[in-house]
Amino acid sequence: MRTYEMMFILKPDLAEETITESKERLKTIIADFGGEFVGEADGWGKRRLAYHIEDYIEGIYSVWFFKGKPETVAELDRVIKLSDRFLRHIIIRQDEK
């Protein structure tokens, strides 16, 4: 398994339950596809966007680290693209050390 870093931005007007539900869904996908959630970077949260996205000027940022297979990344990417809760996301494979 490889280590990945995933950054995503949720819409700022979502209810707290919806935010928690979205994050739990992503963790479930990681586990179901043979991955392992490593942790979440601290110090993020609601921040101003560099430019407007869908008329939003703020977003809820999250940075996660997880271990997984290419299938895990493909499923996360698919689910996030289909959801209307996410403004942007990126998944980056970390270099092996």
Coordinates of N, CA and C in Angstrom, one line a residue, residues 39-79:
G39 N -4.5 9.9 9.5 CA -4.8 11.0 10.4 C -5.2 12.2 9.6
E40 N -5.6 13.3 10.3 CA -6.0 14.5 9.7 C -5.1 15.6 10.2
A41 N -4.7 16.5 9.4 CA -3.9 17.6 9.7 C -4.7 18.7 10.5
D42 N -4.1 19.2 11.6 CA -4.7 20.2 12.4 C -4.6 21.6 11.8
G43 N -5.4 22.5 12.3 CA -5.3 23.9 12.0 C -6.0 24.4 10.7
W44 N -6.8 23.5 10.2 CA -7.5 23.9 9.0 C -8.9 24.3 9.4
G45 N -9.9 24.1 8.7 CA -11.3 24.5 9.0 C -11.8 25.5 8.0
K46 N -12.7 26.4 8.5 CA -13.3 27.4 7.5 C -12.2 28.5 7.2
R47 N -12.0 28.6 5.9 CA -11.0 29.6 5.4 C -11.6 30.3 4.2
R48 N -11.0 31.5 3.9 CA -11.4 32.2 2.7 C -10.7 31.5 1.5
L49 N -11.5 31.4 0.4 CA -10.9 30.8 -0.8 C -10.1 31.9 -1.6
A50 N -9.2 31.4 -2.4 CA -8.3 32.3 -3.2 C -9.2 33.0 -4.3
Y51 N -10.2 32.3 -4.7 CA -11.1 32.8 -5.8 C -12.5 32.2 -5.6
H52 N -13.5 32.8 -6.1 CA -14.9 32.3 -6.0 C -15.0 31.0 -6.7
I53 N -15.7 30.1 -6.0 CA -16.0 28.8 -6.5 C -17.5 28.6 -6.3
E54 N -18.3 28.5 -7.4 CA -19.8 28.4 -7.3 C -20.4 29.5 -6.4
D55 N -19.9 30.7 -6.5 CA -20.4 31.8 -5.7 C -20.1 31.7 -4.2
Y56 N -19.2 30.8 -3.8 CA -18.7 30.8 -2.5 C -17.4 31.5 -2.3
I57 N -17.2 32.2 -1.2 CA -16.0 32.9 -0.9 C -15.2 32.2 0.2
E58 N -15.9 31.3 0.9 CA -15.2 30.5 2.0 C -15.5 29.0 1.8
G59 N -14.7 28.2 2.4 CA -14.9 26.8 2.4 C -14.3 26.1 3.6
I60 N -14.7 24.9 3.9 CA -14.2 24.1 5.0 C -13.1 23.2 4.5
Y61 N -11.9 23.5 4.8 CA -10.7 22.7 4.4 C -10.4 21.5 5.3
S62 N -10.0 20.4 4.7 CA -9.6 19.3 5.4 C -8.4 18.7 4.7
V63 N -7.4 18.3 5.4 CA -6.2 17.6 4.8 C -6.1 16.2 5.6
W64 N -6.2 15.1 4.8 CA -6.1 13.8 5.4 C -4.9 13.1 4.8
F65 N -4.4 12.1 5.6 CA -3.4 11.2 5.2 C -3.9 9.8 5.3
F66 N -3.7 8.9 4.3 CA -4.2 7.6 4.4 C -3.3 6.7 3.5
K67 N -3.4 5.4 3.8 CA -2.7 4.4 3.0 C -3.7 3.6 2.2
G68 N -3.4 3.3 1.0 CA -4.4 2.6 0.2 C -3.8 2.2 -1.1
K69 N -4.7 1.6 -1.9 CA -4.3 1.1 -3.3 C -4.9 2.1 -4.3
P70 N -4.5 1.9 -5.6 CA -5.0 2.8 -6.6 C -6.6 2.7 -6.7
E71 N -7.1 1.5 -6.4 CA -8.6 1.4 -6.4 C -9.2 2.2 -5.3
T72 N -8.6 2.4 -4.2 CA -9.1 3.2 -3.1 C -9.2 4.7 -3.6
V73 N -8.1 5.1 -4.2 CA -8.1 6.5 -4.7 C -9.1 6.7 -5.8
A74 N -9.3 5.8 -6.7 CA -10.3 5.9 -7.8 C -11.7 6.0 -7.2
E75 N -12.0 5.2 -6.2 CA -13.3 5.2 -5.6 C -13.6 6.5 -4.9
L76 N -12.6 7.0 -4.1 CA -12.7 8.3 -3.4 C -12.9 9.4 -4.4
D77 N -12.2 9.4 -5.5 CA -12.3 10.4 -6.5 C -13.7 10.4 -7.1
R78 N -14.2 9.2 -7.4 CA -15.5 9.1 -8.0 C -16.6 9.6 -7.1
V79 N -16.6 9.2 -5.9 CA -17.6 9.6 -4.9 C -17.6 11.1 -4.7

